[in-house]
Every structure is written in C-alpha cells, then in structure tokens.
Amino acid sequence: YKERRFIDLKPEEVEAIRDNMSTIEGMLVIELMANSGLRIGEALGIRWGDLIWKKKEGSDFVIAMIKHRPGDYGAKGKAGERAVPISPKAVKLLKIMLANLGVEDPNDPAIAQRRIVQYDDDTIRRDFEKAIKRAGVARRDISLRPHDLRHYFAVNYLRLGGNAAVLK
C-alpha cells in the first residue's frame, strides 16, 4: 500500500513557483500541470501538432490532444487519450515560444512533430525545486513535487463546482 499525500497549495504559491522557473519551457510545464491538470509526462509529450488553435470572443483558445505514445512522453495507457483545454497563461507562453522559434503559424507542418518542451522530467524536477526556493514558498512537512500541481488542479476544479466523475 502506497501512502497517499496531499499538500494544499495556494494560488499565489503556484504562480510564484511558475514565475521562478528558469526557462519559459519550465514555466509552461508548471502552468499545464497546475491549470490543466496534466501529468509531467503529458506536459512534456505535447507536440505542436497536438494543439488545436481556435478563436473565441477575439482571443486564442487552445485545446491539447493528449496522446499515448509508447516509449515517449505522453498519456498513460491508450484510454488516457483526451482533449484538454489550455489555460490563457499557457497560451501566452506558447505564443512567446512560437515567436522565439520564428514561427508565425502554430499549425506550421515544419514543427508539427516537434515536442514543445525538449526537456526531460529530471530537468523539470530539479528546476522545480530551485523555483520553490527562489519563490520563498513556505516549507511543508513533506517536500513539494511537480505532481502536487496535478492535485492542486483537481482540488480547485472540485472547489469551483466541477464534477468528480468528469475529473476522473
């Protein structure tokens, strides 16, 4: 039996951690985990071609198709494939990353198969630990892990009246 753990993070703590990641790619991973509920491997596995860009009320609205890719980062198991709305902050980060690549069209076939974040999970975990210290996030009895951001998303989803069955 593996003991379950829960760390109640405050929104300002999550924002401080995100903003103290050392790269925009790291910031994007934290944003995707905290505000879209992705696992670290899912956030790292998204490719530019997995994003569906739409306009909604004059703003860009993005949905990520989270896919299972054996031997690569991605969804856990075939049943894990799903569509996930991306937070407005993550969309802003994606636009900055596109500009840094010199790409104007997010649907450019030249980048479709490229992973958005080229890091591995160990790199994100190390930067996450450093970001916690830089952000001055209060110490807990147990150490914070990137996975705790997925729990942060779930708790906030339910607090805002989300359906537990849909969350599952």
XYZ file of C-alpha atoms in Angstrom:
168
model
C 0.000 0.000 0.000
C 1.395 3.361 -1.006
C 0.529 6.205 1.334
C -1.418 8.989 -0.346
C -0.304 12.526 0.246
C -1.908 15.883 -0.219
C -0.361 19.327 0.000
C -2.763 22.234 -0.094
C -1.072 24.846 -2.271
C -2.300 28.422 -2.516
C -2.778 30.002 -5.962
C -0.144 32.639 -5.195
C 2.353 29.891 -4.297
C 1.741 28.107 -7.594
C 2.115 31.376 -9.522
C 5.346 32.167 -7.673
C 6.766 28.724 -8.452
C 5.780 29.058 -12.135
C 7.254 32.544 -12.396
C 10.508 31.403 -10.773
C 11.193 28.558 -13.195
C 14.424 29.305 -15.040
C 13.032 28.988 -18.582
C 9.811 29.692 -20.438
C 9.552 25.954 -21.191
C 9.665 25.206 -17.470
C 7.047 27.867 -16.827
C 4.827 26.237 -19.459
C 5.131 22.782 -17.864
C 4.187 24.164 -14.444
C 1.252 26.076 -15.936
C -0.007 22.991 -17.803
C 0.190 20.836 -14.688
C -1.386 23.374 -12.318
C -4.140 24.758 -14.538
C -4.880 21.958 -16.996
C -4.228 19.003 -14.668
C -1.618 17.300 -16.845
C 0.913 14.785 -15.594
C 4.544 15.788 -16.060
C 4.970 13.251 -18.891
C 1.853 14.540 -20.623
C 3.067 18.138 -20.438
C 6.465 17.110 -21.803
C 4.931 14.958 -24.539
C 2.780 17.590 -26.236
C 3.856 18.332 -29.786
C 2.984 21.450 -31.729
C 0.723 19.347 -33.967
C -1.263 18.192 -30.913
C -2.598 21.725 -30.380
C -5.884 22.879 -31.843
C -5.993 26.687 -32.083
C -9.375 28.432 -32.247
C -10.613 31.988 -31.857
C -13.178 32.574 -29.121
C -14.533 36.072 -28.481
C -11.487 37.578 -30.211
C -8.948 35.608 -28.167
C -6.997 32.474 -28.962
C -8.395 29.335 -27.371
C -6.222 26.223 -27.447
C -7.023 22.567 -26.853
C -4.255 19.997 -26.481
C -4.862 16.476 -27.680
C -3.053 14.388 -25.074
C -1.957 11.182 -26.764
C -0.428 7.911 -25.694
C 2.936 7.409 -27.369
C 4.708 4.205 -26.325
C 8.326 4.817 -25.356
C 7.827 8.584 -25.363
C 6.326 11.130 -23.042
C 2.539 11.209 -23.225
C -0.692 9.925 -21.724
C -0.713 6.841 -19.525
C -2.321 3.986 -21.427
C -4.467 4.064 -24.534
C -7.539 5.160 -22.557
C -5.603 8.230 -21.428
C -6.006 9.969 -24.779
C -8.139 13.046 -24.321
C -8.716 16.697 -25.225
C -7.617 19.230 -22.600
C -8.285 22.983 -22.663
C -5.139 25.050 -22.167
C -5.153 27.973 -19.720
C -4.884 31.545 -21.084
C -1.486 31.955 -19.379
C -0.210 28.791 -21.103
C -1.499 30.137 -24.440
C 0.529 33.337 -23.873
C 3.623 31.247 -23.115
C 3.036 29.158 -26.254
C 2.821 32.321 -28.372
C 6.123 33.559 -26.924
C 7.720 30.203 -27.697
C 6.413 30.336 -31.291
C 7.851 33.839 -31.685
C 11.195 32.626 -30.299
C 11.167 29.859 -32.922
C 10.397 32.405 -35.640
C 7.136 30.620 -36.449
C 4.052 32.704 -37.214
C 1.556 29.903 -37.845
C 1.064 27.488 -34.914
C -0.140 24.909 -37.454
C 3.121 25.051 -39.436
C 3.792 21.455 -40.597
C 7.541 22.023 -40.189
C 7.152 21.933 -36.377
C 4.088 19.678 -36.040
C 6.011 16.599 -34.817
C 8.385 18.547 -32.582
C 7.853 18.316 -28.841
C 7.072 21.761 -27.455
C 9.265 21.258 -24.383
C 12.524 19.493 -25.166
C 13.421 18.781 -21.533
C 13.226 15.515 -19.634
C 11.337 15.136 -16.372
C 14.521 15.214 -14.248
C 15.373 18.663 -15.602
C 11.887 19.936 -14.725
C 12.039 18.379 -11.241
C 15.419 19.999 -10.473
C 14.274 23.400 -11.717
C 11.007 22.997 -9.766
C 12.955 22.510 -6.521
C 15.055 25.599 -7.244
C 11.947 27.625 -8.164
C 10.335 26.750 -4.823
C 13.348 28.190 -3.011
C 13.525 31.294 -5.242
C 9.763 31.847 -4.779
C 10.031 31.642 -0.994
C 7.208 29.108 -0.782
C 6.610 28.028 2.812
C 8.181 24.709 3.777
C 5.886 21.765 4.408
C 6.351 18.603 6.466
C 6.850 16.772 3.184
C 8.622 18.132 0.136
C 6.708 19.510 -2.823
C 6.857 17.622 -6.101
C 5.689 18.678 -9.568
C 2.943 16.041 -9.290
C 1.414 18.045 -6.429
C 0.361 20.591 -9.068
C -1.943 17.960 -10.575
C -3.597 17.620 -7.165
C -3.790 21.412 -6.930
C -5.732 21.405 -10.201
C -8.079 18.641 -9.048
C -8.863 20.265 -5.707
C -9.543 23.647 -7.294
C -11.682 22.063 -10.004
C -13.849 20.427 -7.355
C -13.931 23.566 -5.172
C -15.281 25.500 -8.161
C -18.133 23.015 -8.525
C -16.578 20.617 -11.026
C -17.966 17.115 -11.412
C -15.854 14.404 -9.752
C -16.808 11.856 -12.433
C -15.646 14.210 -15.198
C -12.435 14.902 -13.291
C -11.714 11.171 -13.030
